[in-house]
Amino acid sequence: MDNITIERRDRIKMFLNEYYLGVPIWAKILRLIGGPVILLLGLDMYSNETNRLGIGYGGSMVAFSIYYTFKPIWWLIVKWNYYKTIHFQLEANEESLIIIEGGNESKTAYSKFEKIIKRKSYFSIRIQKGLKMYLPFDKLSEETINILTEKIK
């Protein structure tokens, strides 16, 4: 059984890595360059248009691009308590993953997970749409890493 402590900064790093790099290539491109491109187009339209509709549309593009570019930062601010340091115990066996936190035990069969992905420095386990769990390699035993690697979907 592994005793695991995941610090806030590590949870934020994993979230940002998943947000920008854990998506299909088209979404990755949109997230990385879409906001700045829309900002430049909006600024150009806002400054060069002569009618009110074009100026309004340019201003709307600027506002949307600022939101879109800084969306992960807004998300971190709004959900700050979600990214607190957590402590739990983890046991991986051939049938299930057992998590013990604050005296509560949760046992989940691997078949219940939608997806297990091995990233560069952590496992990303998709429990259901919109709910993921990240397990950094440096906090896991070799045995746990091997079991989770075998269970990758």
CSV table of C-alpha atoms in Angstrom, one decimal:
chain,number,residue,atom,x,y,z
A,1,MET,CA,0.0,0.0,0.0
A,2,ASP,CA,1.4,3.4,-1.0
A,3,ASN,CA,1.0,6.4,1.2
A,4,ILE,CA,0.6,9.3,-1.2
A,5,THR,CA,0.7,13.1,-0.7
A,6,ILE,CA,0.0,15.2,-3.8
A,7,GLU,CA,0.9,18.8,-3.3
A,8,ARG,CA,-1.3,21.7,-4.7
A,9,ARG,CA,1.4,22.8,-7.2
A,10,ASP,CA,1.7,19.2,-8.6
A,11,ARG,CA,-2.1,19.0,-9.0
A,12,ILE,CA,-2.1,22.3,-10.8
A,13,LYS,CA,0.7,21.2,-13.1
A,14,MET,CA,-1.0,18.0,-14.0
A,15,PHE,CA,-4.3,19.9,-14.7
A,16,LEU,CA,-2.6,22.4,-17.0
A,17,ASN,CA,-0.7,19.6,-18.7
A,18,GLU,CA,-4.0,17.7,-19.3
A,19,TYR,CA,-5.8,20.9,-20.4
A,20,TYR,CA,-3.3,21.8,-23.1
A,21,LEU,CA,-1.6,18.5,-24.0
A,22,GLY,CA,-4.1,15.8,-23.1
A,23,VAL,CA,-6.5,16.5,-25.9
A,24,PRO,CA,-6.6,15.7,-29.7
A,25,ILE,CA,-4.3,17.6,-31.9
A,26,TRP,CA,-7.0,19.9,-33.3
A,27,ALA,CA,-8.1,20.9,-29.8
A,28,LYS,CA,-4.4,21.4,-28.7
A,29,ILE,CA,-3.8,23.8,-31.6
A,30,LEU,CA,-7.0,25.7,-30.8
A,31,ARG,CA,-6.2,26.0,-27.1
A,32,LEU,CA,-2.6,27.1,-27.7
A,33,ILE,CA,-3.0,29.6,-30.6
A,34,GLY,CA,-6.7,30.1,-31.0
A,35,GLY,CA,-7.1,32.8,-28.3
A,36,PRO,CA,-4.2,34.9,-29.4
A,37,VAL,CA,-5.3,34.7,-33.0
A,38,ILE,CA,-8.8,35.7,-32.2
A,39,LEU,CA,-7.4,38.6,-30.1
A,40,LEU,CA,-5.3,39.9,-33.0
A,41,LEU,CA,-8.3,39.6,-35.4
A,42,GLY,CA,-10.6,41.4,-32.9
A,43,LEU,CA,-8.1,44.2,-32.3
A,44,ASP,CA,-7.7,44.7,-36.0
A,45,MET,CA,-11.4,44.7,-36.6
A,46,TYR,CA,-12.1,47.0,-33.6
A,47,SER,CA,-9.5,49.6,-34.7
A,48,ASN,CA,-10.1,49.5,-38.5
A,49,GLU,CA,-13.9,49.2,-38.8
A,50,THR,CA,-16.0,52.3,-39.5
A,51,ASN,CA,-19.5,51.1,-38.8
A,52,ARG,CA,-20.8,50.4,-35.3
A,53,LEU,CA,-21.6,46.7,-35.9
A,54,GLY,CA,-18.0,46.0,-36.9
A,55,ILE,CA,-16.6,47.8,-33.9
A,56,GLY,CA,-19.0,45.9,-31.6
A,57,TYR,CA,-18.1,42.6,-33.2
A,58,GLY,CA,-14.4,43.4,-32.9
A,59,GLY,CA,-14.9,44.3,-29.2
A,60,SER,CA,-16.8,41.0,-28.6
A,61,MET,CA,-14.0,39.1,-30.3
A,62,VAL,CA,-11.4,40.8,-28.0
A,63,ALA,CA,-13.5,40.0,-24.9
A,64,PHE,CA,-14.0,36.3,-25.9
A,65,SER,CA,-10.3,35.9,-26.8
A,66,ILE,CA,-9.3,37.1,-23.3
A,67,TYR,CA,-11.7,34.7,-21.7
A,68,TYR,CA,-10.6,31.8,-24.0
A,69,THR,CA,-6.9,32.4,-23.5
A,70,PHE,CA,-7.1,32.7,-19.7
A,71,LYS,CA,-9.8,30.0,-19.2
A,72,PRO,CA,-7.6,27.6,-17.3
A,73,ILE,CA,-6.5,30.4,-15.0
A,74,TRP,CA,-10.1,31.4,-14.3
A,75,TRP,CA,-10.9,27.7,-13.7
A,76,LEU,CA,-8.0,27.5,-11.1
A,77,ILE,CA,-9.3,30.7,-9.4
A,78,VAL,CA,-12.9,29.5,-9.2
A,79,LYS,CA,-12.0,25.9,-8.2
A,80,TRP,CA,-9.0,26.8,-5.9
A,81,ASN,CA,-10.2,24.5,-3.1
A,82,TYR,CA,-10.4,21.6,-5.5
A,83,TYR,CA,-6.6,21.8,-6.0
A,84,LYS,CA,-5.6,21.5,-2.3
A,85,THR,CA,-2.9,19.2,-1.1
A,86,ILE,CA,-4.4,15.7,-0.6
A,87,HIS,CA,-3.2,12.7,1.4
A,88,PHE,CA,-4.4,9.2,0.8
A,89,GLN,CA,-3.4,5.5,0.7
A,90,LEU,CA,-3.5,3.6,-2.6
A,91,GLU,CA,-3.4,-0.1,-3.2
A,92,ALA,CA,-3.4,-1.6,-6.6
A,93,ASN,CA,-4.1,-5.3,-7.2
A,94,GLU,CA,-5.0,-7.2,-10.3
A,95,GLU,CA,-8.8,-6.6,-10.0
A,96,SER,CA,-9.2,-3.2,-8.5
A,97,LEU,CA,-7.8,0.1,-7.2
A,98,ILE,CA,-8.4,0.8,-3.5
A,99,ILE,CA,-8.1,4.3,-2.2
A,100,ILE,CA,-8.3,5.0,1.5
A,101,GLU,CA,-8.7,8.7,2.6
A,102,GLY,CA,-9.7,9.9,6.0
A,103,GLY,CA,-10.9,6.5,7.1
A,104,ASN,CA,-13.1,6.0,4.0
A,105,GLU,CA,-12.3,3.2,1.6
A,106,SER,CA,-13.2,3.2,-2.1
A,107,LYS,CA,-12.7,0.1,-4.1
A,108,THR,CA,-13.1,0.4,-7.9
A,109,ALA,CA,-12.7,-2.3,-10.5
A,110,TYR,CA,-10.5,-1.3,-13.4
A,111,SER,CA,-13.4,-2.1,-15.8
A,112,LYS,CA,-15.3,0.8,-14.3
A,113,PHE,CA,-12.7,3.3,-15.5
A,114,GLU,CA,-13.3,4.8,-18.9
A,115,LYS,CA,-9.6,5.2,-19.7
A,116,ILE,CA,-6.2,4.9,-18.1
A,117,ILE,CA,-3.4,6.9,-19.8
A,118,LYS,CA,0.3,6.8,-19.0
A,119,ARG,CA,1.7,10.3,-19.4
A,120,LYS,CA,5.3,11.5,-19.1
A,121,SER,CA,5.3,11.7,-15.3
A,122,TYR,CA,1.9,10.5,-14.1
A,123,PHE,CA,-1.2,8.3,-14.8
A,124,SER,CA,-4.3,10.0,-15.9
A,125,ILE,CA,-7.4,7.9,-14.9
A,126,ARG,CA,-10.7,9.0,-16.4
A,127,ILE,CA,-13.4,7.8,-14.1
A,128,GLN,CA,-16.2,9.4,-16.0
A,129,LYS,CA,-16.7,12.3,-18.3
A,130,GLY,CA,-15.4,15.4,-16.5
A,131,LEU,CA,-13.9,13.4,-13.6
A,132,LYS,CA,-10.2,12.4,-13.7
A,133,MET,CA,-7.7,11.3,-11.1
A,134,TYR,CA,-3.9,11.9,-11.5
A,135,LEU,CA,-1.3,9.7,-9.9
A,136,PRO,CA,2.3,10.9,-10.2
A,137,PHE,CA,4.9,8.2,-10.8
A,138,ASP,CA,7.2,9.5,-8.1
A,139,LYS,CA,4.6,8.8,-5.4
A,140,LEU,CA,3.8,5.3,-6.6
A,141,SER,CA,5.7,2.0,-5.9
A,142,GLU,CA,7.2,0.1,-8.8
A,143,GLU,CA,4.5,-2.6,-8.3
A,144,THR,CA,1.7,-0.1,-8.5
A,145,ILE,CA,3.2,1.4,-11.7
A,146,ASN,CA,3.5,-2.0,-13.3
A,147,ILE,CA,-0.1,-3.0,-12.4
A,148,LEU,CA,-1.5,0.3,-13.8
A,149,THR,CA,0.6,0.0,-16.9
A,150,GLU,CA,-0.9,-3.4,-17.6
A,151,LYS,CA,-4.4,-2.0,-17.2
A,152,ILE,CA,-4.0,0.8,-19.7
A,153,LYS,CA,-7.0,1.1,-22.0
